[in-house]
Short mmCIF file of C-alpha atoms and ligand atoms in Angstrom, two decimals:
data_model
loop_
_atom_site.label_atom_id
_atom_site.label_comp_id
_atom_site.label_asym_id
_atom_site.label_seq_id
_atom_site.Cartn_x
_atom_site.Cartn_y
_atom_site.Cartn_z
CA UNK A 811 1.93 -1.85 -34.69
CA UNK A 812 4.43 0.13 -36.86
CA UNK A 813 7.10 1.15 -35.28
CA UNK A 814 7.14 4.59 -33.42
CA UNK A 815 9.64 7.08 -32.57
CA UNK A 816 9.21 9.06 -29.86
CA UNK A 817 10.50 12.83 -29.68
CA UNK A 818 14.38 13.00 -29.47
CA UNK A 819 15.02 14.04 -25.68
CA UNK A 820 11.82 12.10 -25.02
CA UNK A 821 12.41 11.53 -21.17
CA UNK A 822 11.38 7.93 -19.68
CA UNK A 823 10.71 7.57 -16.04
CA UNK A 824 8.67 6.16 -13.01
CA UNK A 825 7.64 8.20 -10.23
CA UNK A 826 7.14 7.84 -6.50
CA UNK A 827 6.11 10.30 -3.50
CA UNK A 828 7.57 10.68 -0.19
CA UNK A 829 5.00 9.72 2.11
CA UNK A 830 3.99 6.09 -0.12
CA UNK A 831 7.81 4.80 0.06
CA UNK A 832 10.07 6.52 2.50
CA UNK A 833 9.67 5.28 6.18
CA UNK A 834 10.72 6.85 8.92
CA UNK A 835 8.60 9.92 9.08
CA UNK A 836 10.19 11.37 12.08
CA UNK A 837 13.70 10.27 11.66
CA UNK A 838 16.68 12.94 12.21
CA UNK A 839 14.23 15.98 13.29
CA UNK A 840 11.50 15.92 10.86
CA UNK A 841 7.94 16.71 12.29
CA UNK A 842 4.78 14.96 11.67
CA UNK A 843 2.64 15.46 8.75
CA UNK A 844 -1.03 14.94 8.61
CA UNK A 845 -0.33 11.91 7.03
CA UNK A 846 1.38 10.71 10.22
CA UNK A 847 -1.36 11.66 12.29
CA UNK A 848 -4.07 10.21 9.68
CA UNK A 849 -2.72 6.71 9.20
CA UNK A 850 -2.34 6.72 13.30
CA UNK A 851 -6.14 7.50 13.91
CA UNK A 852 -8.04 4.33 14.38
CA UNK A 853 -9.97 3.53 11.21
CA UNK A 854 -8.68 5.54 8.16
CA UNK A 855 -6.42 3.44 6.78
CA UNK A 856 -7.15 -0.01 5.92
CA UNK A 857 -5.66 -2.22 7.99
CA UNK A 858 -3.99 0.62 10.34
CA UNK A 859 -1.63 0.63 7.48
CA UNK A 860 0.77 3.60 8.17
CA UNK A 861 4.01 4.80 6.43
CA UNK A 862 6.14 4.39 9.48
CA UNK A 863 8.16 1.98 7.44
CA UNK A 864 6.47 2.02 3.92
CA UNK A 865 9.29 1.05 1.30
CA UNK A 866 12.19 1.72 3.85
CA UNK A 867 13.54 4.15 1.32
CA UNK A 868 14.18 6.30 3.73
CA UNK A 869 17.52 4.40 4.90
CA UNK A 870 17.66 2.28 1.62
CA UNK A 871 17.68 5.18 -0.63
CA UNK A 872 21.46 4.33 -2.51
CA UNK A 873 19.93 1.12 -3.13
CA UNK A 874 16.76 1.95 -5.30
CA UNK A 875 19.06 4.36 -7.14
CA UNK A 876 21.20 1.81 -8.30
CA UNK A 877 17.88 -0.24 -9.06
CA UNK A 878 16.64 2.91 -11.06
CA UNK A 879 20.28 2.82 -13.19
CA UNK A 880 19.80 -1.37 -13.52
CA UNK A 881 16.74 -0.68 -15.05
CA UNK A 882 17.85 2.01 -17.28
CA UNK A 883 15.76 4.95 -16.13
CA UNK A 884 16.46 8.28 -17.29
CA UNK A 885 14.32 10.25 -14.78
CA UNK A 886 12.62 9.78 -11.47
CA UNK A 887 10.17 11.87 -10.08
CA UNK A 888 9.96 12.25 -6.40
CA UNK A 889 8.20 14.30 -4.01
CA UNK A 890 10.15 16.14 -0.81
CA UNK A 891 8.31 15.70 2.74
CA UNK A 892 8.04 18.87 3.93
CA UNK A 893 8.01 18.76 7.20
CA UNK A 894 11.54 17.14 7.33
CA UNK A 895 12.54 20.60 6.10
CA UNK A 896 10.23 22.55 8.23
CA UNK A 897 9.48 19.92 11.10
CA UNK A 898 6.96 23.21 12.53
CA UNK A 899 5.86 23.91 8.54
CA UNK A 900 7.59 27.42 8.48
CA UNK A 901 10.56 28.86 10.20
CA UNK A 902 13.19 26.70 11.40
CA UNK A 903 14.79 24.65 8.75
CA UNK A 904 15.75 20.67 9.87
CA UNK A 905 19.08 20.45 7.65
CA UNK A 906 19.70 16.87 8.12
CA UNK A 907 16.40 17.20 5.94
CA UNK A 908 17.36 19.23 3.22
CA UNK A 909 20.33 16.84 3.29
CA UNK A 910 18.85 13.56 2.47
CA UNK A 911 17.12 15.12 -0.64
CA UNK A 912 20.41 16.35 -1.55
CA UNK A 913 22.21 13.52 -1.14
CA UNK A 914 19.76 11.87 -3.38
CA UNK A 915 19.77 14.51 -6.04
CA UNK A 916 23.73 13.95 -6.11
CA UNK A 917 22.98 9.91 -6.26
CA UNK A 918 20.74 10.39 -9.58
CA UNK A 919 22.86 12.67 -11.22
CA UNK A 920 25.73 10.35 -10.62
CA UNK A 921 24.04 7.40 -12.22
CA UNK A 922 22.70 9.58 -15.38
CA UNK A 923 19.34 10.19 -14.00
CA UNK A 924 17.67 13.19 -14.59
CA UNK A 925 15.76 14.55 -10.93
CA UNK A 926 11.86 15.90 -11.13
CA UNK A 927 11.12 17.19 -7.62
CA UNK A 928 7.79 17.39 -6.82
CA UNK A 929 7.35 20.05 -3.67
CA UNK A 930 3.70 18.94 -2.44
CA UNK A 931 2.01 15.05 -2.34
CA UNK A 932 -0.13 15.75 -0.01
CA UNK A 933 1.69 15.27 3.54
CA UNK A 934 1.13 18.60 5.17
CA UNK A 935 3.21 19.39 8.08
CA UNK A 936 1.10 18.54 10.95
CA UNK A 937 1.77 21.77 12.34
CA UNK A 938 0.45 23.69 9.77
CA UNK A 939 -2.83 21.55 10.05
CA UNK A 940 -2.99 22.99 13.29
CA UNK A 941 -3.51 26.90 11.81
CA UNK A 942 -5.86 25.83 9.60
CA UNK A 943 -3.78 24.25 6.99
CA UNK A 944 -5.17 24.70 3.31
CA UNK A 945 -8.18 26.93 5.27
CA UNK A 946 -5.78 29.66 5.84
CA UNK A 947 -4.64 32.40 3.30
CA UNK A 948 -1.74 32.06 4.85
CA UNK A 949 -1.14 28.90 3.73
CA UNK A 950 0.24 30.39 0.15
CA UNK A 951 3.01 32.52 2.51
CA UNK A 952 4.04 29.19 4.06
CA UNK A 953 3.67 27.31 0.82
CA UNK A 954 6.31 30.06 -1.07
CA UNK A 955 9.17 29.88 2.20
CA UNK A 956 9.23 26.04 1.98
CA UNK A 957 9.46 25.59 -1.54
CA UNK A 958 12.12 28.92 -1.04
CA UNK A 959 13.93 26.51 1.23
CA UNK A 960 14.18 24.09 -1.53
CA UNK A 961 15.49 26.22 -4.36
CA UNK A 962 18.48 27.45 -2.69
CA UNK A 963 19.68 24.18 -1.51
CA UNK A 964 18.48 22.21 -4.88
CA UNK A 965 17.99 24.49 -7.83
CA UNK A 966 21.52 24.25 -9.18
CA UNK A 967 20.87 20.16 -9.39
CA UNK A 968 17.49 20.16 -10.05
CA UNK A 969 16.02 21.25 -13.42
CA UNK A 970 12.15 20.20 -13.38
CA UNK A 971 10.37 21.25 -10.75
CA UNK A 972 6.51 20.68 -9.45
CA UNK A 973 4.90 22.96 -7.09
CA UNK A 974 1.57 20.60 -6.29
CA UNK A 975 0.44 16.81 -6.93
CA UNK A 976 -3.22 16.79 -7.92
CA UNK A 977 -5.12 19.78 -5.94
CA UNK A 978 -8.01 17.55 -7.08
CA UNK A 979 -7.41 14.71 -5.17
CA UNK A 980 -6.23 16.77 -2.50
CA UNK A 981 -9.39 18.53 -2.03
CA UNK A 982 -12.34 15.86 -3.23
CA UNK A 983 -10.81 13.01 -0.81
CA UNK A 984 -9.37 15.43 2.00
CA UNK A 985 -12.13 17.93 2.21
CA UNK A 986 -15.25 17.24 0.52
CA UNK A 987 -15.46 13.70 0.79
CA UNK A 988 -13.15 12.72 3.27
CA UNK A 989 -11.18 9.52 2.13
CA UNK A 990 -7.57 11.32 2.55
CA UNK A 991 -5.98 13.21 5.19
CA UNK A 992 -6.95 15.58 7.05
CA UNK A 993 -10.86 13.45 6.31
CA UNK A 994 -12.97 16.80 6.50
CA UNK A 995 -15.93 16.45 4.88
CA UNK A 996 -17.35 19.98 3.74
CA UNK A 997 -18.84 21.59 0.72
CA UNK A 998 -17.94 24.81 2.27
CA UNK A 999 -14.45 24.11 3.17
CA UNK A 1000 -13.73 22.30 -0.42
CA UNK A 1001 -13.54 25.34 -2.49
CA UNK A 1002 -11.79 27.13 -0.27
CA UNK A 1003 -9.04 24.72 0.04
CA UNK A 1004 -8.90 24.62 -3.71
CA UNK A 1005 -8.61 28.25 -3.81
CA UNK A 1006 -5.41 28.49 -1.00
CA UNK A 1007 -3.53 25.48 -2.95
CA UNK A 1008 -3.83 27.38 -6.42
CA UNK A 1009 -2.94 30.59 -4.33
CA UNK A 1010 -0.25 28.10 -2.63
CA UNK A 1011 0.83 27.33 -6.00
CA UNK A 1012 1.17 31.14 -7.97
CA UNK A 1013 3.07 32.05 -4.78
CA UNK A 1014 5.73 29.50 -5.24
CA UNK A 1015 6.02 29.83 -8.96
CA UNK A 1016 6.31 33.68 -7.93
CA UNK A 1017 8.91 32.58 -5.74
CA UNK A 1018 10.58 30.36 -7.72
CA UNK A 1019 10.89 33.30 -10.40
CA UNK A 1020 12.91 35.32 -8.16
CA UNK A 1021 15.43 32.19 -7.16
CA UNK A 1022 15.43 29.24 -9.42
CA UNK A 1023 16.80 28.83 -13.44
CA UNK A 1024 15.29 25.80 -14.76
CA UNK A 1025 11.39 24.92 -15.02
CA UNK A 1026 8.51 24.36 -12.60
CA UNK A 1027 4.85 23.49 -13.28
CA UNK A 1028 2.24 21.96 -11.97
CA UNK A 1029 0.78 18.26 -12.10
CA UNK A 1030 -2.99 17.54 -12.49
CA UNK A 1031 -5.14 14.32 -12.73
CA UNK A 1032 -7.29 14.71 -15.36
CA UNK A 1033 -9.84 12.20 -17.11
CA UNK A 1034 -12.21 12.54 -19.81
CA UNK A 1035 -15.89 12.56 -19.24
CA UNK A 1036 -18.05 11.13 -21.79
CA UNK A 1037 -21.51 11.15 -21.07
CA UNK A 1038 -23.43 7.79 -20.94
CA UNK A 1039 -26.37 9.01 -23.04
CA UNK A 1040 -27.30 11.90 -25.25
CA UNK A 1041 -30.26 12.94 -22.76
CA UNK A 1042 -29.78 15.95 -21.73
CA UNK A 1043 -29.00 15.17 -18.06
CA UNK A 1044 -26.00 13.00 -18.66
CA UNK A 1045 -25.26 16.45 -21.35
CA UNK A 1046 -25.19 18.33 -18.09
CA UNK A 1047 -23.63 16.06 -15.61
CA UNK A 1048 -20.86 15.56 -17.68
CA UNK A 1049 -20.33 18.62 -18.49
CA UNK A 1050 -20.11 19.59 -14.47
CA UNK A 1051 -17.91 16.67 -13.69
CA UNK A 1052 -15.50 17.65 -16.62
CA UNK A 1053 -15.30 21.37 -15.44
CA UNK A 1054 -14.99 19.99 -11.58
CA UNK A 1055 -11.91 17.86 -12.45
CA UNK A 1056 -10.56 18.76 -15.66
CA UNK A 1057 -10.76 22.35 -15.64
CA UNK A 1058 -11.18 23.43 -12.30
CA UNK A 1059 -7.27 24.00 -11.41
CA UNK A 1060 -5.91 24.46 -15.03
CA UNK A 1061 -8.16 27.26 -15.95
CA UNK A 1062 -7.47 29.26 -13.02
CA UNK A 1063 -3.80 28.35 -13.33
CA UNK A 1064 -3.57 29.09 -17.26
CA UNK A 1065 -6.40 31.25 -18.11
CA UNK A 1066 -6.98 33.13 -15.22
CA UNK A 1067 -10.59 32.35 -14.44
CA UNK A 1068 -12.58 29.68 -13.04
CA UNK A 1069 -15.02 27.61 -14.83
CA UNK A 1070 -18.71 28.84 -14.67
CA UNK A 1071 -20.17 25.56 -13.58
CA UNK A 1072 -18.31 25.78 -9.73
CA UNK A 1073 -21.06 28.16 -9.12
CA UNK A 1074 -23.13 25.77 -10.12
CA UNK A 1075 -22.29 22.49 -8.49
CA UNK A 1076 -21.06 24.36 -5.00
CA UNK A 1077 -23.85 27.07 -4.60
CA UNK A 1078 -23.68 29.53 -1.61
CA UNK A 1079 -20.26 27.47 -1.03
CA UNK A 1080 -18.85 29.38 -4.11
CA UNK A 1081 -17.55 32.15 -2.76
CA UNK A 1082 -16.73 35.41 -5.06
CA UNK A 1083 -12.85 35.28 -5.65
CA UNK A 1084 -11.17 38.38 -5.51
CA UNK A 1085 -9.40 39.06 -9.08
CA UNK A 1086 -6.06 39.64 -6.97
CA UNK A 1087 -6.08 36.06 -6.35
CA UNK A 1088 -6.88 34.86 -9.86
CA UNK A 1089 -3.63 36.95 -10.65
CA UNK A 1090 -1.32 35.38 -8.48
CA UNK A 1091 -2.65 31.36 -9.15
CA UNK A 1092 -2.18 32.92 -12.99
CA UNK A 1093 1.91 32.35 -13.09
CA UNK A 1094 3.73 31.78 -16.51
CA UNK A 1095 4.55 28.07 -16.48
CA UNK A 1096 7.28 25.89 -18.26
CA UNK A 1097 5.32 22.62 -18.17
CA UNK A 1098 1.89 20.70 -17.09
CA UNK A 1099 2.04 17.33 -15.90
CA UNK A 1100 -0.61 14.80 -16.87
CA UNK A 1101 -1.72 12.59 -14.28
CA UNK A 1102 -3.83 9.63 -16.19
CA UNK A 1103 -5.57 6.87 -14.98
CA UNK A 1104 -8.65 6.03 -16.47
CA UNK A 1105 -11.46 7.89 -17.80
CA UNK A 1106 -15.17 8.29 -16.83
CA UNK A 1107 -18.33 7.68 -18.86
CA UNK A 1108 -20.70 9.99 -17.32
CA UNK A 1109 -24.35 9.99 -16.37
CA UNK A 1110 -26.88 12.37 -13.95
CA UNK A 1111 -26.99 11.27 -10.75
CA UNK A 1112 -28.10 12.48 -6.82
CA UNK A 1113 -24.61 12.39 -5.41
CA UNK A 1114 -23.17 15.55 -3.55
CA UNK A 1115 -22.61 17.52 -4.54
CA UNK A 1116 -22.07 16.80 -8.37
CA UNK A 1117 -24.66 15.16 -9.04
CA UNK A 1118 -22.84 13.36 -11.86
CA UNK A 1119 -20.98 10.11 -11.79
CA UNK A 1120 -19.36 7.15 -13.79
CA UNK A 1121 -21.51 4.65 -15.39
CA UNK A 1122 -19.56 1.07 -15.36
CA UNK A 1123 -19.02 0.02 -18.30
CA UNK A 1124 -19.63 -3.92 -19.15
CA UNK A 1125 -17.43 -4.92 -21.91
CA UNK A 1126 -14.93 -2.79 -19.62
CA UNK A 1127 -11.42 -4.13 -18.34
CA UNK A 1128 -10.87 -3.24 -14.94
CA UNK A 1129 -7.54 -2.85 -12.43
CA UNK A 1130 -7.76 -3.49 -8.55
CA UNK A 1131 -8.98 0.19 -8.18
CA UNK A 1132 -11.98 -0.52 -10.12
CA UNK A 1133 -10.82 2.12 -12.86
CA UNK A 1134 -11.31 1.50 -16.10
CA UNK A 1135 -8.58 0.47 -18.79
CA UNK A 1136 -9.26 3.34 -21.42
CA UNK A 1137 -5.79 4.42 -23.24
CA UNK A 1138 -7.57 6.06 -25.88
CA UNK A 1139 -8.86 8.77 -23.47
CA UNK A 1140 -5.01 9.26 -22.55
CA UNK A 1141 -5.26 10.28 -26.48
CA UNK A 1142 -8.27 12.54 -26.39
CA UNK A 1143 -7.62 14.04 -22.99
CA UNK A 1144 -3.95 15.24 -24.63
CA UNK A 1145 -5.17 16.74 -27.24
CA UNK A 1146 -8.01 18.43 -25.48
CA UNK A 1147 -5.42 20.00 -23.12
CA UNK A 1148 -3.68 21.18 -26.30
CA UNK A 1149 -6.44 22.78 -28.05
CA UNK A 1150 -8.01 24.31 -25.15
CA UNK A 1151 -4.37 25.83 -23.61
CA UNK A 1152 -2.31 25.86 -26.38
CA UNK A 1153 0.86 24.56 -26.84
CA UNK A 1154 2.41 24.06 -23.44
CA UNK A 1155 4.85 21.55 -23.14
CA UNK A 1156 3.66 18.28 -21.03
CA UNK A 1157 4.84 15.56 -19.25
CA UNK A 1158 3.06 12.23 -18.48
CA UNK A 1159 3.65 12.66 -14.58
CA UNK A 1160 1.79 9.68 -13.46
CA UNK A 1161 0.29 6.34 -15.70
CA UNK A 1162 0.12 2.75 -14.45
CA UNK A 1163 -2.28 0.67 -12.89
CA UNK A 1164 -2.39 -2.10 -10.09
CA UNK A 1165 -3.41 -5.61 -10.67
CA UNK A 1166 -3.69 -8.36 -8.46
CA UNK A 1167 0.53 -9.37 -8.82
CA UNK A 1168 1.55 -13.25 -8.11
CA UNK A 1169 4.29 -13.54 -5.70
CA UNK A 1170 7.29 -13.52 -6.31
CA UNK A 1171 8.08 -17.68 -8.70
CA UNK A 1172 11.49 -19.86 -8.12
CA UNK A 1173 14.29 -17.80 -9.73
CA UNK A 1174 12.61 -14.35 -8.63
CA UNK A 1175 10.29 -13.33 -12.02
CA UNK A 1176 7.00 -11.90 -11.29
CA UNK A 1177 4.61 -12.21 -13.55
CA UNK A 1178 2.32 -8.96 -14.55
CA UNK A 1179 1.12 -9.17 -18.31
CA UNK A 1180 -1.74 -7.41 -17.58
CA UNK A 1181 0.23 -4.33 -16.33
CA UNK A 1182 2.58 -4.89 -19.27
CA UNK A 1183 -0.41 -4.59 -21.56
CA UNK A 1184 -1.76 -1.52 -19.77
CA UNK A 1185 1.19 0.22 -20.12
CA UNK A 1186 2.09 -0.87 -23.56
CA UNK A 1187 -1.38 0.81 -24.89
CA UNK A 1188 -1.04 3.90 -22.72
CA UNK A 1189 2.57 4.33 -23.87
CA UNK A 1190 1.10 3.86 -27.45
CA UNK A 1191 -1.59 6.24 -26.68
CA UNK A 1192 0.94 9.15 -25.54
CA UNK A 1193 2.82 8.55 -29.03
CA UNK A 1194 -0.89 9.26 -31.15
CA UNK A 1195 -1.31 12.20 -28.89
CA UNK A 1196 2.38 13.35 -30.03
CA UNK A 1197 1.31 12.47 -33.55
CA UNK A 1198 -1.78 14.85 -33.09
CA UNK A 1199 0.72 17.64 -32.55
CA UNK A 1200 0.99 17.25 -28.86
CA UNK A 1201 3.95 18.68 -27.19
CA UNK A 1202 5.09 15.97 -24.72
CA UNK A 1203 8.03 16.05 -23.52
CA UNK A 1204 8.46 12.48 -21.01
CA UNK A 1205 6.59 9.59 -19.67
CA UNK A 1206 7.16 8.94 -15.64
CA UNK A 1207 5.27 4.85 -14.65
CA UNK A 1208 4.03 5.17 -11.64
CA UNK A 1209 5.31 3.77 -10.20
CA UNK A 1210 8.88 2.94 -9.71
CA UNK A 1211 7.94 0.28 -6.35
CA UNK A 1212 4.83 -1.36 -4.85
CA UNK A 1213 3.76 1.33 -2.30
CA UNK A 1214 1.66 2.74 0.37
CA UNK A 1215 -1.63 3.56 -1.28
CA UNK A 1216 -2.93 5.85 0.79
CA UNK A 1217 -6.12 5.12 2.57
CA UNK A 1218 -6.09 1.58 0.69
CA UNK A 1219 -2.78 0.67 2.45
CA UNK A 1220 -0.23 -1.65 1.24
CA UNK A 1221 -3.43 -3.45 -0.33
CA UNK A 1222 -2.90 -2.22 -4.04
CA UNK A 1223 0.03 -2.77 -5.85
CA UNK A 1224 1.10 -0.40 -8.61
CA UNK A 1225 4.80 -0.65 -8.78
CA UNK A 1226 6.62 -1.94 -11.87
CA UNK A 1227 9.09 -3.42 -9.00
CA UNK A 1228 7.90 -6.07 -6.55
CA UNK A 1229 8.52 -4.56 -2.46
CA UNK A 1230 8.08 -7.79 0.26
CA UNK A 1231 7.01 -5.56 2.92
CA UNK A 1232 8.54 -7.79 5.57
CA UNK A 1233 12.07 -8.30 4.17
CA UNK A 1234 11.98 -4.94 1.95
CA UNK A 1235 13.67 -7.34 -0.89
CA UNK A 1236 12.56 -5.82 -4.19
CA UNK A 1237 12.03 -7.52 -7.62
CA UNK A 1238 11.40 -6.33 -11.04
CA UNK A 1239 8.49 -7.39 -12.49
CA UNK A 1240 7.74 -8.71 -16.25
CA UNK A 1241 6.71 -5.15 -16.47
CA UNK A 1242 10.58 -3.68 -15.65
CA UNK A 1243 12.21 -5.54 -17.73
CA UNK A 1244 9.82 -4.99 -20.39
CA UNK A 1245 9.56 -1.16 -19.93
CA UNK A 1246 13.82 -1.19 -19.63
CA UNK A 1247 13.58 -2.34 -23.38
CA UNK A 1248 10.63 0.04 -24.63
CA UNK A 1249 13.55 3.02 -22.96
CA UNK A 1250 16.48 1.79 -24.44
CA UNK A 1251 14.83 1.68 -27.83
CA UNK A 1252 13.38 4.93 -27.45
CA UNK A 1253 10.04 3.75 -27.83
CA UNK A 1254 10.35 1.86 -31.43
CA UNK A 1255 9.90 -1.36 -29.12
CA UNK A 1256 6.70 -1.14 -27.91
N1 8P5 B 1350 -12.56 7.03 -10.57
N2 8P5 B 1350 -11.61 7.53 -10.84
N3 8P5 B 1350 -10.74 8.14 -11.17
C1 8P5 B 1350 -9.38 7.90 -10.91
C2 8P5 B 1350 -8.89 9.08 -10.12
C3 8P5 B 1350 -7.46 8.85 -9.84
C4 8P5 B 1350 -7.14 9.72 -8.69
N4 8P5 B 1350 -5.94 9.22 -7.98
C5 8P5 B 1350 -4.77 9.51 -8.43
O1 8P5 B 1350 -4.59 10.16 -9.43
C6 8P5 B 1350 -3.63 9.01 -7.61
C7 8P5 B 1350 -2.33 9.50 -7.96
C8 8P5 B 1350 -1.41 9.94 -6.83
O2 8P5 B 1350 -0.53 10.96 -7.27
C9 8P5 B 1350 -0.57 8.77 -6.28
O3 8P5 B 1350 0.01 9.17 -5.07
C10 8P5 B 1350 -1.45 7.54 -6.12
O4 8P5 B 1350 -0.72 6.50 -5.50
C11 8P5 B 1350 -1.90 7.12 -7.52
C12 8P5 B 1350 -2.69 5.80 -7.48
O5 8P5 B 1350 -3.91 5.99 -6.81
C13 8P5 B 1350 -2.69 8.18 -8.20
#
């Protein structure tokens, strides 16, 4: 591979979020989050798995910064629980909260490492659930104070910030399908949840107009759809499965509208939006973060209510999620983005993959070639999309540790750095000390 440069001010990164490392979900005044009450209800997390402890990071925070600096990062995204800073979701704000984000902002900036603060990864306050949560129009009022909140105490530190973490993942495994927290399962309720986070989301970029100085977008997971056959069923499915995950939050949020085909794959569950709303999801934005993980090939099917899913594919390479190893639709799915919403800048957000790691040999090396190779060709796919006249801007692993993965527990590993659960020791993998030469050489040695 010739040798590529990547953009000057190019930022390299790994990401995390609040609930999959921190620990102590309750500690110095912070309320529970749905999250909390999720992983404590018999039978929804494998395991029981819960983030009462998670990565410790809570209490071992100074430590992983210094690990971030070892390793030569230049940026670490994060996400902010929000009910340590509203332990009731609105109202009274738990400083000892805002203060252990701050403290950490100070820690990164210290060691040369550049802060993206992510406002929402999915751990609703708990309190909030309890009026409705994402049900309630209310929910963009409460939304705009909290991330209000966070400005004024962080927007002088803080230059890059993200309102939401994948409204489609929120929605498909929280309300339609019921994998994630809260676990409703309605095609009524799913659009409408949709609906209040974009609302959610215009309201605190409103909001964020009025206080901050620096940037703030939004983060999606998107994946190309390619259908599995030229019939025209798989035509049709695909095209519904790309408009339900690919377009479905970043037309509303960029072009003002929603994509026809909602109508279509909801029905009588599709309500008529008022154009008020469509006005205030529509906010001027600085950035879009790409999440990517894999991508789908697509054929007709009877599930609900899509009716469209992934065909596997059997020359396919596969990681411990069962998603497929694709890079080149990391490529395509960039420069779709481009051509359909012009030239907004974009970050990589989220890119990595979990393999089944070895434990940790003599002399503390863990071996992960297979991660190495996944993120080599994704990293190499970002720099063809840049070569195609993509504007991207950084490239944040996920993820910075081994972590809780949701509903799949500690089970999956996706971190670039090894976590023993019971002694909280971590250890880079082959992977870290491979990606802490592709940063310091910019790229050229990948
Ligand atoms: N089929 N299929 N398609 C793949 C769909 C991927 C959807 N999951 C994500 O994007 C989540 C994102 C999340 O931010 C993080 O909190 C999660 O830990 C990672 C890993 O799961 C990813």
């Amino acid at each position: 591979m010739s040798q590529r440069t990547f953009p000057d001010g190019f930022l390299w990164g790994a990401a995390t979020a609040a609930h999959q490392i921190e620990g102590s979900p309750m500690a110095d005044g912070a309320g529970p989050s749905i999250w909390t009450r999720f992983a404590h209800t018999p039978g929804m997390t494998l395991n029981g798995d819960t983030g009462d402890v998670a990565c410790d990071h809570y209490r071992r925070w100074k430590d992983d910064v210094k690990l971030m600096r070892e390793l030569g990062l230049q940026a670490y995204r994060f996400s902010v629980s929000w009910s340590r800073i509203h332990p009731e979701g609105t109202g009274r704000v738990n400083q000892a909260g805002v203060d252990f984000y701050s403290r950490l902002v100070d820690e990164l900036l210290e060691n040369g490492i550049e802060p993206l603060l992510t406002l929402y990864h999915w751990d609703l306050p708990a309190a909030l659930e309890d009026r409705g949560g994402w049900l309630n129009r209310d929910s963009a009022d409460w939304f705009a104070e909290y991330g209000s909140t966070m400005y004024r105490a962080l927007d002088g530190r803080v230059k890059k910030w993200v309102t939401l973490n994948e409204p489609w993942v929120i929605t498909d495994g929280g309300y339609l399908h019921g994998a994630l927290a809260p676990g409703h399962r309605s095609k009524y309720e799913t659009p409408i949840a949709s609906h209040n986070l974009m609302r959610a989301h215009g309201a605190a970029v409103k909001a964020y107009r009025d206080i901050g100085k620096h940037e703030i977008g939004l983060v999606v997971n998107i994946e190309p759809k390619y259908p599995a056959s030229d019939s025209a069923e798989d035509t049709a499915a695909t095209k519904r499965a790309h408009a339900y995950m690919n377009e479905q939050y970043l037309d509303p949020a960029l072009l003002g509208r929603y994509p026809p085909e909602l109508k279509e794959i909801f029905g009588d569950a599709w309500p008529d939006w008022a154009a008020a709303d469509l006005e205030l999801i529509r906010q001027q934005l600085d950035f879009i973060g790409i999440n990517y993980y894999t991508r789908s090939v697509t054929q007709a099917n009877d599930s609900y209510p899509l009716k469209a899913g992934a065909v596997r594919q059997p020359l396919g390479t596969y990681t411990e999620t069962g998603w497929e190893v694709y890079p080149k639709g990391l490529t395509d799915l960039l420069v779709w983005v481009k051509e359909r919403y012009g030239d907004i800048p974009m970050y990589i957000t989220e890119n990595g993959a979990a393999f089944f790691d070895p434990p940790v040999a003599e002399g503390g090396r863990v071996r992960d070639p297979l991660r190495m190779d996944y993120l080599q060709k994704h990293i190499g796919a970002v720099h063809d999309a840049i070569q195609a006249g993509c504007d991207i801007r950084g490239y944040m692993l996920w993820s910075l540790l081994d972590n809780l993965e949701w509903s799949l527990g500690y089970s999956k590993r996706f971190g670039m750095v090894h976590v023993n659960y019971g002694t909280q020791e971590r250890t880079p993998k082959d992977s870290a000390r491979w990606y802490s030469k592709v940063i310091a050489s910019h790229g050229a040695s990948l």
